[in-house]
């Protein structure tokens, strides 16, 4: 008996499980942090150069769009750390069962978002 296989994949109909989404977000957050490095270093250098540049830096980060971008970078860092810890446990064969893997994926998502909201509210 021959199996009928699809001739093309309908990407819109494919549903990735939550652990797969967490894995993709881990890569996205790493790429986002990598791309943010030059801007963060420039901001650090500018804030340490002189009092005038520090005042310019403070006025720049007070803009709402900049704050949202910084919140995005904060989320990327927190998600990358939480998912990285999860993947370290998976590497030592802890939490490989389907139920545990799904639970830890949910925990990573909730903790990273909750920490982002908490820290963002404290510094906003």
PDB file of C-alpha atoms in Angstrom:
ATOM      1  CA  UNK A   1       0.000   0.000   0.000  1.00  0.00           C
ATOM      2  CA  UNK A   2       1.412   3.325  -1.040  1.00  0.00           C
ATOM      3  CA  UNK A   3       1.029   6.354   1.188  1.00  0.00           C
ATOM      4  CA  UNK A   4      -0.319   9.507  -0.370  1.00  0.00           C
ATOM      5  CA  UNK A   5       2.061  12.247   0.540  1.00  0.00           C
ATOM      6  CA  UNK A   6       1.403  15.935  -0.005  1.00  0.00           C
ATOM      7  CA  UNK A   7       3.010  17.417  -3.052  1.00  0.00           C
ATOM      8  CA  UNK A   8       3.387  20.774  -1.333  1.00  0.00           C
ATOM      9  CA  UNK A   9       3.219  22.012   2.222  1.00  0.00           C
ATOM     10  CA  UNK A  10       0.585  24.562   3.116  1.00  0.00           C
ATOM     11  CA  UNK A  11       2.584  26.620   5.613  1.00  0.00           C
ATOM     12  CA  UNK A  12      -0.541  28.439   6.821  1.00  0.00           C
ATOM     13  CA  UNK A  13      -2.118  25.160   7.958  1.00  0.00           C
ATOM     14  CA  UNK A  14       0.929  23.748   9.758  1.00  0.00           C
ATOM     15  CA  UNK A  15       0.645  24.237  13.524  1.00  0.00           C
ATOM     16  CA  UNK A  16       3.919  24.158  15.388  1.00  0.00           C
ATOM     17  CA  UNK A  17       3.739  22.902  18.993  1.00  0.00           C
ATOM     18  CA  UNK A  18       4.640  25.301  21.801  1.00  0.00           C
ATOM     19  CA  UNK A  19       8.121  23.804  22.414  1.00  0.00           C
ATOM     20  CA  UNK A  20       8.882  24.420  18.725  1.00  0.00           C
ATOM     21  CA  UNK A  21       7.683  28.007  18.985  1.00  0.00           C
ATOM     22  CA  UNK A  22       9.870  28.506  22.069  1.00  0.00           C
ATOM     23  CA  UNK A  23      12.836  27.130  20.137  1.00  0.00           C
ATOM     24  CA  UNK A  24      12.248  29.539  17.258  1.00  0.00           C
ATOM     25  CA  UNK A  25      11.773  32.461  19.675  1.00  0.00           C
ATOM     26  CA  UNK A  26      15.070  31.490  21.326  1.00  0.00           C
ATOM     27  CA  UNK A  27      16.807  31.938  17.981  1.00  0.00           C
ATOM     28  CA  UNK A  28      14.927  35.162  17.242  1.00  0.00           C
ATOM     29  CA  UNK A  29      15.813  36.620  20.639  1.00  0.00           C
ATOM     30  CA  UNK A  30      19.473  35.726  20.128  1.00  0.00           C
ATOM     31  CA  UNK A  31      19.492  37.401  16.725  1.00  0.00           C
ATOM     32  CA  UNK A  32      17.733  40.480  18.136  1.00  0.00           C
ATOM     33  CA  UNK A  33      20.296  40.818  20.907  1.00  0.00           C
ATOM     34  CA  UNK A  34      23.142  40.375  18.421  1.00  0.00           C
ATOM     35  CA  UNK A  35      21.744  43.104  16.182  1.00  0.00           C
ATOM     36  CA  UNK A  36      21.256  45.410  19.186  1.00  0.00           C
ATOM     37  CA  UNK A  37      24.904  45.178  20.299  1.00  0.00           C
ATOM     38  CA  UNK A  38      26.205  48.145  18.213  1.00  0.00           C
ATOM     39  CA  UNK A  39      23.367  50.410  19.353  1.00  0.00           C
ATOM     40  CA  UNK A  40      23.742  49.434  23.000  1.00  0.00           C
ATOM     41  CA  UNK A  41      27.510  49.966  22.880  1.00  0.00           C
ATOM     42  CA  UNK A  42      27.036  53.347  21.211  1.00  0.00           C
ATOM     43  CA  UNK A  43      24.536  54.328  23.910  1.00  0.00           C
ATOM     44  CA  UNK A  44      26.903  53.178  26.653  1.00  0.00           C
ATOM     45  CA  UNK A  45      29.826  55.059  25.138  1.00  0.00           C
ATOM     46  CA  UNK A  46      27.719  58.175  24.764  1.00  0.00           C
ATOM     47  CA  UNK A  47      26.428  58.026  28.304  1.00  0.00           C
ATOM     48  CA  UNK A  48      29.971  57.754  29.683  1.00  0.00           C
ATOM     49  CA  UNK A  49      31.660  60.338  27.431  1.00  0.00           C
ATOM     50  CA  UNK A  50      30.511  63.583  29.022  1.00  0.00           C
ATOM     51  CA  UNK A  51      27.717  65.174  31.020  1.00  0.00           C
ATOM     52  CA  UNK A  52      26.214  66.732  27.877  1.00  0.00           C
ATOM     53  CA  UNK A  53      26.135  63.400  26.048  1.00  0.00           C
ATOM     54  CA  UNK A  54      24.616  61.762  29.119  1.00  0.00           C
ATOM     55  CA  UNK A  55      21.841  64.359  29.126  1.00  0.00           C
ATOM     56  CA  UNK A  56      21.292  63.717  25.413  1.00  0.00           C
ATOM     57  CA  UNK A  57      21.170  59.985  26.145  1.00  0.00           C
ATOM     58  CA  UNK A  58      18.584  60.515  28.890  1.00  0.00           C
ATOM     59  CA  UNK A  59      16.414  62.645  26.607  1.00  0.00           C
ATOM     60  CA  UNK A  60      16.714  60.018  23.859  1.00  0.00           C
ATOM     61  CA  UNK A  61      15.633  57.108  26.045  1.00  0.00           C
ATOM     62  CA  UNK A  62      12.702  59.090  27.395  1.00  0.00           C
ATOM     63  CA  UNK A  63      11.019  58.877  23.984  1.00  0.00           C
ATOM     64  CA  UNK A  64       8.200  56.267  24.022  1.00  0.00           C
ATOM     65  CA  UNK A  65       9.359  54.477  20.855  1.00  0.00           C
ATOM     66  CA  UNK A  66      12.851  54.066  22.267  1.00  0.00           C
ATOM     67  CA  UNK A  67      11.371  52.719  25.489  1.00  0.00           C
ATOM     68  CA  UNK A  68       9.363  50.159  23.524  1.00  0.00           C
ATOM     69  CA  UNK A  69      12.489  49.130  21.620  1.00  0.00           C
ATOM     70  CA  UNK A  70      14.376  48.756  24.899  1.00  0.00           C
ATOM     71  CA  UNK A  71      11.507  46.662  26.260  1.00  0.00           C
ATOM     72  CA  UNK A  72      11.858  44.435  23.205  1.00  0.00           C
ATOM     73  CA  UNK A  73      15.563  44.003  23.862  1.00  0.00           C
ATOM     74  CA  UNK A  74      14.813  43.314  27.530  1.00  0.00           C
ATOM     75  CA  UNK A  75      12.294  40.639  26.503  1.00  0.00           C
ATOM     76  CA  UNK A  76      14.843  39.126  24.119  1.00  0.00           C
ATOM     77  CA  UNK A  77      17.409  38.891  26.906  1.00  0.00           C
ATOM     78  CA  UNK A  78      14.993  37.429  29.453  1.00  0.00           C
ATOM     79  CA  UNK A  79      13.489  34.950  26.996  1.00  0.00           C
ATOM     80  CA  UNK A  80      16.921  33.885  25.785  1.00  0.00           C
ATOM     81  CA  UNK A  81      18.078  33.238  29.348  1.00  0.00           C
ATOM     82  CA  UNK A  82      14.937  31.332  30.380  1.00  0.00           C
ATOM     83  CA  UNK A  83      14.865  29.227  27.219  1.00  0.00           C
ATOM     84  CA  UNK A  84      18.612  28.673  27.467  1.00  0.00           C
ATOM     85  CA  UNK A  85      18.222  27.212  30.950  1.00  0.00           C
ATOM     86  CA  UNK A  86      15.434  24.984  29.630  1.00  0.00           C
ATOM     87  CA  UNK A  87      17.645  23.785  26.774  1.00  0.00           C
ATOM     88  CA  UNK A  88      20.511  23.087  29.170  1.00  0.00           C
ATOM     89  CA  UNK A  89      18.215  20.751  31.099  1.00  0.00           C
ATOM     90  CA  UNK A  90      17.114  19.130  27.856  1.00  0.00           C
ATOM     91  CA  UNK A  91      20.776  18.604  26.956  1.00  0.00           C
ATOM     92  CA  UNK A  92      21.304  16.580  30.127  1.00  0.00           C
ATOM     93  CA  UNK A  93      18.146  14.592  29.337  1.00  0.00           C
ATOM     94  CA  UNK A  94      15.917  16.193  31.984  1.00  0.00           C
ATOM     95  CA  UNK A  95      12.398  17.095  30.937  1.00  0.00           C
ATOM     96  CA  UNK A  96      12.339  15.190  27.662  1.00  0.00           C
ATOM     97  CA  UNK A  97       8.913  13.643  28.258  1.00  0.00           C
ATOM     98  CA  UNK A  98       6.214  15.259  26.138  1.00  0.00           C
ATOM     99  CA  UNK A  99       4.134  16.497  29.070  1.00  0.00           C
ATOM    100  CA  UNK A 100       7.174  17.962  30.849  1.00  0.00           C
ATOM    101  CA  UNK A 101       8.518  19.545  27.674  1.00  0.00           C
ATOM    102  CA  UNK A 102       5.208  21.290  27.039  1.00  0.00           C
ATOM    103  CA  UNK A 103       4.998  22.440  30.654  1.00  0.00           C
ATOM    104  CA  UNK A 104       8.515  23.874  30.656  1.00  0.00           C
ATOM    105  CA  UNK A 105       7.829  25.645  27.353  1.00  0.00           C
ATOM    106  CA  UNK A 106       4.779  27.309  28.919  1.00  0.00           C
ATOM    107  CA  UNK A 107       6.819  28.223  31.988  1.00  0.00           C
ATOM    108  CA  UNK A 108       9.529  29.824  29.826  1.00  0.00           C
ATOM    109  CA  UNK A 109       6.961  31.893  27.952  1.00  0.00           C
ATOM    110  CA  UNK A 110       5.110  33.033  31.085  1.00  0.00           C
ATOM    111  CA  UNK A 111       8.243  33.771  33.134  1.00  0.00           C
ATOM    112  CA  UNK A 112       9.970  35.734  30.372  1.00  0.00           C
ATOM    113  CA  UNK A 113       6.874  37.834  29.689  1.00  0.00           C
ATOM    114  CA  UNK A 114       6.145  38.361  33.406  1.00  0.00           C
ATOM    115  CA  UNK A 115       9.726  39.443  34.106  1.00  0.00           C
ATOM    116  CA  UNK A 116       9.627  41.794  31.128  1.00  0.00           C
ATOM    117  CA  UNK A 117       6.432  43.410  32.381  1.00  0.00           C
ATOM    118  CA  UNK A 118       7.743  43.602  35.957  1.00  0.00           C
ATOM    119  CA  UNK A 119      11.151  45.069  35.100  1.00  0.00           C
ATOM    120  CA  UNK A 120       9.631  47.309  32.404  1.00  0.00           C
ATOM    121  CA  UNK A 121       7.113  48.700  34.887  1.00  0.00           C
ATOM    122  CA  UNK A 122       9.878  49.370  37.416  1.00  0.00           C
ATOM    123  CA  UNK A 123      12.059  51.315  34.982  1.00  0.00           C
ATOM    124  CA  UNK A 124       9.415  52.969  32.781  1.00  0.00           C
TER     125      UNK A 124
END
